[in-house]
CSV table of C-alpha atoms and ligand atoms in Angstrom, one decimal:
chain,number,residue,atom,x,y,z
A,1,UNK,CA,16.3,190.7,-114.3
A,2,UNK,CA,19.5,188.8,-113.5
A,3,UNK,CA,19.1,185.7,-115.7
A,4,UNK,CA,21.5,183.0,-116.2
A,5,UNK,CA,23.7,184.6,-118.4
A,6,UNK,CA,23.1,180.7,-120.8
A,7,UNK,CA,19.2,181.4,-120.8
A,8,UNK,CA,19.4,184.3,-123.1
A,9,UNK,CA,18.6,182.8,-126.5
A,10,UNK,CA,17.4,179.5,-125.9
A,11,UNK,CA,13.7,178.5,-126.5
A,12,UNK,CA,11.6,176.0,-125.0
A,13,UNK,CA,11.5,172.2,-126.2
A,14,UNK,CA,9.5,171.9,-129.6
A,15,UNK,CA,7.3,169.4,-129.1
A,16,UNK,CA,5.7,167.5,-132.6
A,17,UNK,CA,2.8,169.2,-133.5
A,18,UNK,CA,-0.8,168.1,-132.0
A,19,UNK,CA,-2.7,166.1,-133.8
A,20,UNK,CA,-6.3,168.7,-133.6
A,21,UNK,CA,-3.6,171.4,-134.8
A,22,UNK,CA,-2.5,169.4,-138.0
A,23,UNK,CA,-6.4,169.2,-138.1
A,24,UNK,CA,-7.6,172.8,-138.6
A,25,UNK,CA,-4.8,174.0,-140.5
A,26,UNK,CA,-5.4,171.4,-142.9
A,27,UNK,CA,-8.6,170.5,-143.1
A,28,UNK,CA,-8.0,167.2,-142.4
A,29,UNK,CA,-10.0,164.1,-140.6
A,30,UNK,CA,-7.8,161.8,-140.4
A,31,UNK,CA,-4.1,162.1,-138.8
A,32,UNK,CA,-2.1,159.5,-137.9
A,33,UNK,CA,1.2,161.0,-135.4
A,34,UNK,CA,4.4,159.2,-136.2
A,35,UNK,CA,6.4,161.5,-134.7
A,36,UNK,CA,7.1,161.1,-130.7
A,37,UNK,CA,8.0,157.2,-130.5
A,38,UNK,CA,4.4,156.9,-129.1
A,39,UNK,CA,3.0,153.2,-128.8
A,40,UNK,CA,0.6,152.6,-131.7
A,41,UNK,CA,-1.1,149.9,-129.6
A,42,UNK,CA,-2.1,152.0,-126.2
A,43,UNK,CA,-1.5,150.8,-123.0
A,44,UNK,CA,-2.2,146.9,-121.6
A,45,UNK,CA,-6.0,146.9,-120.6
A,46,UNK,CA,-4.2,146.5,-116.8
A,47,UNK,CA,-3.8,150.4,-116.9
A,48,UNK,CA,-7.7,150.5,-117.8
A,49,UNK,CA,-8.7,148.3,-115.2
A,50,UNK,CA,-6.7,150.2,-113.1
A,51,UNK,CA,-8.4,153.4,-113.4
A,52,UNK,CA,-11.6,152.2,-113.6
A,53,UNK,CA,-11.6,150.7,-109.9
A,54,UNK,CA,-9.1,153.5,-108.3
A,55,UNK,CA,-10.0,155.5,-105.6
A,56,UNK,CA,-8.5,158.9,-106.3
A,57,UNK,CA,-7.9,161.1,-103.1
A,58,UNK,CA,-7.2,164.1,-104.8
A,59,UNK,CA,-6.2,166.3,-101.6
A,60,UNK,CA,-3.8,163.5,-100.5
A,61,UNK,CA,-0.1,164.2,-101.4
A,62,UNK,CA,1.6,161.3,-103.4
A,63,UNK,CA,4.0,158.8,-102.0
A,64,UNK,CA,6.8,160.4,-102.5
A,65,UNK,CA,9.2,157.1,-102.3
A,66,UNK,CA,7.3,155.5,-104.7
A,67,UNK,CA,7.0,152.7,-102.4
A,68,UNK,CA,5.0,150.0,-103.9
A,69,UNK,CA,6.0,150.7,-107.4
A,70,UNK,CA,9.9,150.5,-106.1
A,71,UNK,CA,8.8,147.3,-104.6
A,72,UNK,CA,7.3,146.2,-107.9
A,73,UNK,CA,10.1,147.2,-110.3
A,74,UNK,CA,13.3,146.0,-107.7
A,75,UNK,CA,11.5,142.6,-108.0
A,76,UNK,CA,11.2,142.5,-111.8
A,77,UNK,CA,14.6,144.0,-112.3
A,78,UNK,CA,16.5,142.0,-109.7
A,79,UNK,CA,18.2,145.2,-107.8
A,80,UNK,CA,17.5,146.2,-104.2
A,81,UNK,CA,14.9,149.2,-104.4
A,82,UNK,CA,17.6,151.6,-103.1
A,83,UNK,CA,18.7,151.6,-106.7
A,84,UNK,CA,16.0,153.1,-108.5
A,85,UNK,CA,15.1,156.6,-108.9
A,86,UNK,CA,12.0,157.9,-110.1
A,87,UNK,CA,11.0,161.1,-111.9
A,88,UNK,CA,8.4,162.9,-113.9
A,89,UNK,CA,9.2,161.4,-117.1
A,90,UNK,CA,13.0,160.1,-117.8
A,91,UNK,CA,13.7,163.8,-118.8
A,92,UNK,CA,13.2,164.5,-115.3
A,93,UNK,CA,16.1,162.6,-114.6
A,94,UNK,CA,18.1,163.8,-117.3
A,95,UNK,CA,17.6,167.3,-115.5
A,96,UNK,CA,18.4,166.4,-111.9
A,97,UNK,CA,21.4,164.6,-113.5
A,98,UNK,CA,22.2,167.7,-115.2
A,99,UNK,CA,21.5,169.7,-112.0
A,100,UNK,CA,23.7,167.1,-109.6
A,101,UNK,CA,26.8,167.5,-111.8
A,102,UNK,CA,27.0,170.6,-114.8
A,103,UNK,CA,27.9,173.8,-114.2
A,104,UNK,CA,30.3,176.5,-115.3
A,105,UNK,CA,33.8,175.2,-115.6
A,106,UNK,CA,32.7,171.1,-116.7
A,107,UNK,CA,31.8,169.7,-119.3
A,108,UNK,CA,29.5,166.8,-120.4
A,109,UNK,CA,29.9,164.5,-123.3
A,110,UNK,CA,27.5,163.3,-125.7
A,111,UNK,CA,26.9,161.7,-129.1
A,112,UNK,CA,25.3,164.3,-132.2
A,113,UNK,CA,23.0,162.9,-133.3
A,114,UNK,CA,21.6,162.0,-129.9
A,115,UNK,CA,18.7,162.9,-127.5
A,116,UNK,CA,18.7,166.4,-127.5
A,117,UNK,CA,17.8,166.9,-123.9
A,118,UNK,CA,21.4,166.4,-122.9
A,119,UNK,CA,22.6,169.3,-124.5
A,120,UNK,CA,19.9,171.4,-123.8
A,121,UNK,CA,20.3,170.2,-119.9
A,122,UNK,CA,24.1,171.2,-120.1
A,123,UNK,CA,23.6,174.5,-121.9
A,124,UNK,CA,21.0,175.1,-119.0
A,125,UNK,CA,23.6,174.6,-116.6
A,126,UNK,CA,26.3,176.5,-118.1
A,127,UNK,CA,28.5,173.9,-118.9
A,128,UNK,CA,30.2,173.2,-121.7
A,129,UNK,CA,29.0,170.0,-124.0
A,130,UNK,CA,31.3,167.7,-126.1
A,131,UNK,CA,29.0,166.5,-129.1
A,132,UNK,CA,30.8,163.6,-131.1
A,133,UNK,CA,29.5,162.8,-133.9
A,134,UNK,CA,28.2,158.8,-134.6
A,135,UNK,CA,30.0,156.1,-136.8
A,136,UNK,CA,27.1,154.7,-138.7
A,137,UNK,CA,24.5,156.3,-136.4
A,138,UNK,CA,26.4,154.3,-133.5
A,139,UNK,CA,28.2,156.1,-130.2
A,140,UNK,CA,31.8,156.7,-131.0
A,141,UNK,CA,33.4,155.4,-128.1
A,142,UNK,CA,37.1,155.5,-128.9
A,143,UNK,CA,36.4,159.9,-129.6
A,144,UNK,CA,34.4,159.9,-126.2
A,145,UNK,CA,37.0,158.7,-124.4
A,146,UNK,CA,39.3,160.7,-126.2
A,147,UNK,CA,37.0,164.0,-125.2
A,148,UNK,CA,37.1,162.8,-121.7
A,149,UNK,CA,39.3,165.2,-119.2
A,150,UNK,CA,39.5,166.1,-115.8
A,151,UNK,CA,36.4,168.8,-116.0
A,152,UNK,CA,34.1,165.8,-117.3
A,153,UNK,CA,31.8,165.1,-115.1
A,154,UNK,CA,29.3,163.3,-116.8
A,155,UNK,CA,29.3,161.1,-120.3
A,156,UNK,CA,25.4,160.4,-121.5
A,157,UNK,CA,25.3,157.5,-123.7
A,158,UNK,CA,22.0,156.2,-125.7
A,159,UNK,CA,21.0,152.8,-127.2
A,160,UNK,CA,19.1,152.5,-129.1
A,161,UNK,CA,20.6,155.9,-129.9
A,162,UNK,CA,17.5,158.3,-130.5
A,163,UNK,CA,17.5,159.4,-133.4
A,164,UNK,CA,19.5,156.9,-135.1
A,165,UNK,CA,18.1,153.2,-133.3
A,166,UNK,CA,21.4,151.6,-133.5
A,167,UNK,CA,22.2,149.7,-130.5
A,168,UNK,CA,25.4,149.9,-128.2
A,169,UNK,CA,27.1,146.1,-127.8
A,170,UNK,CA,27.0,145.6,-124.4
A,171,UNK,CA,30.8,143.8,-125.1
A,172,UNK,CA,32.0,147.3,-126.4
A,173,UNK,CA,30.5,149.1,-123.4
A,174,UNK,CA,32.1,146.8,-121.2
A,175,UNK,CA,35.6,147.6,-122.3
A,176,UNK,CA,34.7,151.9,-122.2
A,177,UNK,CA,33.6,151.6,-119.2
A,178,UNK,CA,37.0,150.3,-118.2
A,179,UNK,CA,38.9,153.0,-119.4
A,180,UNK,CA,36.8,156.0,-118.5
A,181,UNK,CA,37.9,157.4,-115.2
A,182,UNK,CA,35.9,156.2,-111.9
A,183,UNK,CA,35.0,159.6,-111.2
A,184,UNK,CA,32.8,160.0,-114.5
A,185,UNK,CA,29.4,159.3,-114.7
A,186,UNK,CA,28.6,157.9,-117.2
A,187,UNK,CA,24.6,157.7,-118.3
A,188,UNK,CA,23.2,154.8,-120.8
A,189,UNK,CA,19.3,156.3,-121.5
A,190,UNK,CA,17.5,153.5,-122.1
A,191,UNK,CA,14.1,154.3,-123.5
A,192,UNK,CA,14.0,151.9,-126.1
A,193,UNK,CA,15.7,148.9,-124.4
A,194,UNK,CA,12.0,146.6,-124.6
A,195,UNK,CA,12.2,147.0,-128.3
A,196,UNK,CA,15.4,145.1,-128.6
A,197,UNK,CA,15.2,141.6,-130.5
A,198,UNK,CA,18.5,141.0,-131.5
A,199,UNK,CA,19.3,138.1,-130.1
A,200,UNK,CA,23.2,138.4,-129.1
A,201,UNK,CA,22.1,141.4,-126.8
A,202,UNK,CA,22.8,141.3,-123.1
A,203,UNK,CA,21.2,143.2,-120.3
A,204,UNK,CA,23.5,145.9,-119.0
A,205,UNK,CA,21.6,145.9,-115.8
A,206,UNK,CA,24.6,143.1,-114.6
A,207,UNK,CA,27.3,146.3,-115.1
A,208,UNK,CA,26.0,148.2,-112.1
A,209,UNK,CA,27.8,145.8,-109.6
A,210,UNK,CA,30.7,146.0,-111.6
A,211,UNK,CA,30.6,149.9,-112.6
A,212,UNK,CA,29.9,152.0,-109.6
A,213,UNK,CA,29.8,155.3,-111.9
A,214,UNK,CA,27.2,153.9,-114.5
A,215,UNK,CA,23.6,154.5,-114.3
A,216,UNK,CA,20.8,153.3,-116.7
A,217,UNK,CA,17.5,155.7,-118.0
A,218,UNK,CA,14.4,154.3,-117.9
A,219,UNK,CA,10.9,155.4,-119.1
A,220,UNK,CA,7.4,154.2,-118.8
A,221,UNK,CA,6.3,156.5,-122.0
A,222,UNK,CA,7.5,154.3,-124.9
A,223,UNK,CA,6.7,150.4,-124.9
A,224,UNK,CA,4.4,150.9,-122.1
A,225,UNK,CA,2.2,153.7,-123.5
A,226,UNK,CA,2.3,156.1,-120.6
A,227,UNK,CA,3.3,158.9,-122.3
A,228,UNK,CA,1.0,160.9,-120.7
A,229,UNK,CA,1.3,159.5,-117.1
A,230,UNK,CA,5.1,160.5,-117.2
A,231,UNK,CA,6.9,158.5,-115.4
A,232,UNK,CA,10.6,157.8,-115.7
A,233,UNK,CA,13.5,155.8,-113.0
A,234,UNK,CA,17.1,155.5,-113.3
A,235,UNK,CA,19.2,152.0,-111.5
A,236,UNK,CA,22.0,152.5,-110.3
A,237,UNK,CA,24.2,151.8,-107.6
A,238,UNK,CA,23.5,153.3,-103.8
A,239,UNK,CA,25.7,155.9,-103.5
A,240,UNK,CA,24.9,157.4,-106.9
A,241,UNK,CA,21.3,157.0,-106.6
A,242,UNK,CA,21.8,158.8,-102.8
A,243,UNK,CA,23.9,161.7,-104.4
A,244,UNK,CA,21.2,162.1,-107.1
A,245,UNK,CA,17.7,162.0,-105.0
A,246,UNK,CA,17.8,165.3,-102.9
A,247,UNK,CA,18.0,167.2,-106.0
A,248,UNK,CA,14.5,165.5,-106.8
A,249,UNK,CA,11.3,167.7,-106.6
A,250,UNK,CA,9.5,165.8,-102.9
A,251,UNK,CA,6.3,164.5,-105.3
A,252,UNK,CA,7.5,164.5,-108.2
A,253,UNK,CA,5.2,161.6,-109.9
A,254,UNK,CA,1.7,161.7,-108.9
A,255,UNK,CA,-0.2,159.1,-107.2
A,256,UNK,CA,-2.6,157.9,-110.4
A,257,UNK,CA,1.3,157.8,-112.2
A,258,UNK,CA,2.4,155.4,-109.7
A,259,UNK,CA,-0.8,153.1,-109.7
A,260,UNK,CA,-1.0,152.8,-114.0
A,261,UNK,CA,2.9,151.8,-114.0
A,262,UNK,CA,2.4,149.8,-111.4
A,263,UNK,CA,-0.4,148.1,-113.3
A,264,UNK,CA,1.6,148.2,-116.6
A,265,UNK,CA,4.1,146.3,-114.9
A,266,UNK,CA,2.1,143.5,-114.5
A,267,UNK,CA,1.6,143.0,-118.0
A,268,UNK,CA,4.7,141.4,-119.7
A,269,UNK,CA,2.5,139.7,-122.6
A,270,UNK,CA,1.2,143.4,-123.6
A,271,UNK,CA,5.0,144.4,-123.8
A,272,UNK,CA,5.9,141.3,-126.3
A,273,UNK,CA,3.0,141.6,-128.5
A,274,UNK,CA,4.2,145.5,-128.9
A,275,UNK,CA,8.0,144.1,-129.3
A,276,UNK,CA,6.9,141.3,-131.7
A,277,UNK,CA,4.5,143.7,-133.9
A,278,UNK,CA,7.4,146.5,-133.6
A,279,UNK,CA,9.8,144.3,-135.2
A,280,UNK,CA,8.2,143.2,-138.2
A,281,UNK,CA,7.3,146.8,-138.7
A,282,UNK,CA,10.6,147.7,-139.0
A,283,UNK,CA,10.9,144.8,-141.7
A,284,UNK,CA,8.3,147.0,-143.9
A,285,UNK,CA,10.5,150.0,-143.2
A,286,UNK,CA,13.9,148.2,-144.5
A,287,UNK,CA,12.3,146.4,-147.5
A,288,UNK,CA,10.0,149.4,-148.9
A,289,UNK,CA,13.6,151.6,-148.6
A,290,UNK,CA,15.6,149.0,-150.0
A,291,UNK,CA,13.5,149.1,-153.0
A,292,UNK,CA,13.7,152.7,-153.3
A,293,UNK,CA,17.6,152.7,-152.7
A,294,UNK,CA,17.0,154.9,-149.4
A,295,UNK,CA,19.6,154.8,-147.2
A,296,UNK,CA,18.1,153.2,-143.4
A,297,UNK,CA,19.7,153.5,-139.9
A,298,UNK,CA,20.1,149.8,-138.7
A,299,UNK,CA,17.1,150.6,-135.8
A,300,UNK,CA,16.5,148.6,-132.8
A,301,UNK,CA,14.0,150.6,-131.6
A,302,UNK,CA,10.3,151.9,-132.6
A,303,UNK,CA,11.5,154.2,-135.0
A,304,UNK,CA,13.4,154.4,-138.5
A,305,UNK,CA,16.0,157.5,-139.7
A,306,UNK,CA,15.4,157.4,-142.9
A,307,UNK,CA,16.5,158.8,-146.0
A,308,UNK,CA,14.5,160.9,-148.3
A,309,UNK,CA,17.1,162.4,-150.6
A,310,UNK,CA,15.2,166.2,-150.7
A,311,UNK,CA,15.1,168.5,-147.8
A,312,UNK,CA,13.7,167.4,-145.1
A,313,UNK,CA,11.6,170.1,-143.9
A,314,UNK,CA,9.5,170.0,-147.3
A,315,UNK,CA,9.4,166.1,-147.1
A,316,UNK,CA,7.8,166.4,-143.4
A,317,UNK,CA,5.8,169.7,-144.6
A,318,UNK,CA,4.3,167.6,-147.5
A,319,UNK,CA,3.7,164.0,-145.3
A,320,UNK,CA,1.4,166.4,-143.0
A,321,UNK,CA,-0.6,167.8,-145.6
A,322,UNK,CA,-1.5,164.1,-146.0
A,323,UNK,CA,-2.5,163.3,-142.7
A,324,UNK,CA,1.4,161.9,-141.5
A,325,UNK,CA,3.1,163.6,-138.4
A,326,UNK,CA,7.0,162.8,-138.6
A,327,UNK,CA,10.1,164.2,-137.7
A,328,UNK,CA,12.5,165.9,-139.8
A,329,UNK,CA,15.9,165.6,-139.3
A,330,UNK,CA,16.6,169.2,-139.6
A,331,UNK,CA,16.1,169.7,-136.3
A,332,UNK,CA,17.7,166.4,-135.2
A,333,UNK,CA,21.1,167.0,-136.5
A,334,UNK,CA,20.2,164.6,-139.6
A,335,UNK,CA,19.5,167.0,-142.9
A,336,UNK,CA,17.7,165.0,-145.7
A,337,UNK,CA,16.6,162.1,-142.9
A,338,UNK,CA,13.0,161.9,-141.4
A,339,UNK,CA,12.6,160.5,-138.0
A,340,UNK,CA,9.1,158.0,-138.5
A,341,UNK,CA,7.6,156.0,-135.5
A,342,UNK,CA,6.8,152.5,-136.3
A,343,UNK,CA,3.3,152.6,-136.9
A,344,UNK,CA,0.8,149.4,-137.1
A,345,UNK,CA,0.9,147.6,-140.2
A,346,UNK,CA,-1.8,149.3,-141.8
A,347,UNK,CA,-0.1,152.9,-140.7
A,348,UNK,CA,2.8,151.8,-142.1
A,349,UNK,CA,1.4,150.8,-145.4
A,350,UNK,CA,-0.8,153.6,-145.8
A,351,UNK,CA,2.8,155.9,-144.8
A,352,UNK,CA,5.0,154.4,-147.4
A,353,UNK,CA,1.9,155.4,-150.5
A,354,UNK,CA,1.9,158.8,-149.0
A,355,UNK,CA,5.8,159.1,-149.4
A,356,UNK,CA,6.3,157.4,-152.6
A,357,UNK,CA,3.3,160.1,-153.7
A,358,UNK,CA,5.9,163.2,-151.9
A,359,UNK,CA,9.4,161.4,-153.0
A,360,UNK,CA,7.6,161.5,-157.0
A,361,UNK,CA,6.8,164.9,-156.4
A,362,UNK,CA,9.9,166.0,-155.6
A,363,UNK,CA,11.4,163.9,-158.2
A,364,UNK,CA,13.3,161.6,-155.7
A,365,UNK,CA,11.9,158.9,-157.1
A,366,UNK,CA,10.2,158.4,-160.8
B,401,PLP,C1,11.4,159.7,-125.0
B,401,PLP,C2,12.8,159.7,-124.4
B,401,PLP,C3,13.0,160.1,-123.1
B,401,PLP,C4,12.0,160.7,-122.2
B,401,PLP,O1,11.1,159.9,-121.7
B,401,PLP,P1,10.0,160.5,-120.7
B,401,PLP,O2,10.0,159.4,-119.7
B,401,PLP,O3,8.7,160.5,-121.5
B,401,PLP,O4,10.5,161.8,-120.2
B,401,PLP,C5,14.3,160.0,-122.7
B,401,PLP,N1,15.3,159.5,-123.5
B,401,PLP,C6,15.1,159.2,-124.7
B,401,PLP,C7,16.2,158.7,-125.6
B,401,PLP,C8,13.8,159.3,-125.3
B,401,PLP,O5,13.6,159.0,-126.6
């Protein structure tokens, strides 16, 4: 048949592995999944609620304008509900994005190591992607610019920068986004912006009024433990947001999607006792690797790039036999790093034995 000539060779998105998978092959009971960014603590007991009194009309289509959920979220976010945008997850997004603006001839520019969608979205596409590599796991900004030309049509930007964590100063995106041509778009994915506590950290959402050609990424799958709801929104300004919804699928999030993030919504003490428990997590991360002389990102998300001074694939290989799902950094553009979820306390704990136990083994560590 007459595929895109881009398709040939490219595979499907490699999910971490499932957790009754890790099971059987290993003969294990127990498995905890630190792989996906997933919240350790569930949802707020608003989404339970929520399903246990909701009247499902399964033959009825959804709304698709997402009306009471836009009405929610414009409220909480202080933007006028024409400028949200909501998809099937935030990769959704990333796709009609991708869709609205790549294709032979342009080119998009991201960070390496960054969310890998971007790239994939852009080979998709058949456009040609710009990957600059990171300064201390942070977004480059001077090269960006510097890659930017007249076939750029969109720059994605993360913070916290999956896989690294480290956080983009709102000051120093301030002063790119003065310089990069009006007719750029230029995307800041969000995902991890509710586990932010450092305290000199402002809100970008201000920019849009100022930056016609930025839009922020959203998801409802990381602090708010909706993973499997998917749900996703971009803000942005009007005439962006306008340009960017036709290329949306009509239904694209279902009606029991809309109702739990609705309900999650509601919840803001669920989301500071996961930011709160998050951040003292990452403490046990930075001591146990100082000890251990382990290089760490500087994260301000729910999850740590760190270290392991042995190849990553055995280090993730030998975690799993032990009941721990991570990430290696092989496939993340970070050789000899493992990508972990901040786990609960315990989980962390009971992580750091079962690597000091893999690190001896490998002689890493003596
Ligand atoms: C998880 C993640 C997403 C995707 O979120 P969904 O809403 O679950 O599709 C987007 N961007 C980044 C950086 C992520 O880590």
């Amino acid at each position: 048949m007459k595929w895109k000539e881009q398709l040939k060779g490219m595979a499907a998105y490699q999910p971490g592995k499932s957790e009754e998978e890790v099971k059987r092959t290993f003969g294990l009971t127990k498995i905890v999944k630190l792989a996906s960014n997933e919240n350790p603590y569930g949802s707020s007991t608003a989404v339970e609620e929520y399903l246990n009194r909701v009247d499902l009309k399964a033959n009825i289509y959804p709304d698709g304008y997402a009306g009471k959920l836009r009405e929610a979220l414009s409220k909480k976010l202080n933007v006028r509900p024409g400028q949200l945008l909501f998809g099937d997850g935030a990769d959704e997004i990333i796709s009609i994005i991708s869709r609205s603006l790549l294709r032979p001839g342009v080119n998009a520019i991201m960070s390496k190591p960054s969310f890998v969608q971007y790239r994939h979205n852009a080979k998709v596409e058949g456009a040609e992607f710009r990957e600059i590599p990171v300064k201390e796991g942070a977004q480059d900004l001077e090269k960006m610019l510097l890659a930017i030309d007249g076939q750029t049509t969109v720059v994605w930007l993360c913070s916290p920068n999956n896989p690294t964590g480290t956080l983009l100063k709102t000051e120093d995106l301030i002063k790119f986004m003065e310089r990069v041509p009006t007719d750029v778009l230029v995307v800041l994915d969000e995902a991890y912006v509710h586990y932010i506590t450092e305290p000199d950290f402002n809100e970008p959402i201000s920019l849009l009024d100022r930056f016609e050609n930025l839009l922020l990424l959203r998801t409802f799958s990381k602090i708010y433990g909706l993973a499997s709801f998917r749900v996703g929104y971009a803000i942005g300004q009007e005439s962006v947001i306008s340009m960017l919804d036709p290329v949306r699928s009509p239904f694209n999030v279902s009606s029991i999607s809309l109702g739990v993030a609705e309900a999650a919504l509601a919840d803001d003490e669920f989301i500071e006792m996961c930011r709160t428990k998050n951040a003292a997590g990452r403490e046990q991360f930075r001591s146990y690797c100082e000890k251990r002389n382990l290089h760490l990102f500087d994260s301000q998300a729910n999850f740590m790039l760190m270290e392991v001074k042995a190849d990553a694939d055995t280090v993730f290989l030998q975690l799993m036999k032990r009941g721990f799902i991570v990430r290696s950094g092989t496939g993340l553009d970070a050789p000899n790093y493992i990508r972990v979820t901040v786990g609960t306390k315990e989980q962390n704990d009971e992580f750091f034995e079962k690597l000091d136990e893999v690190l001896k083994e490998l002689g890493v560590l003596s």
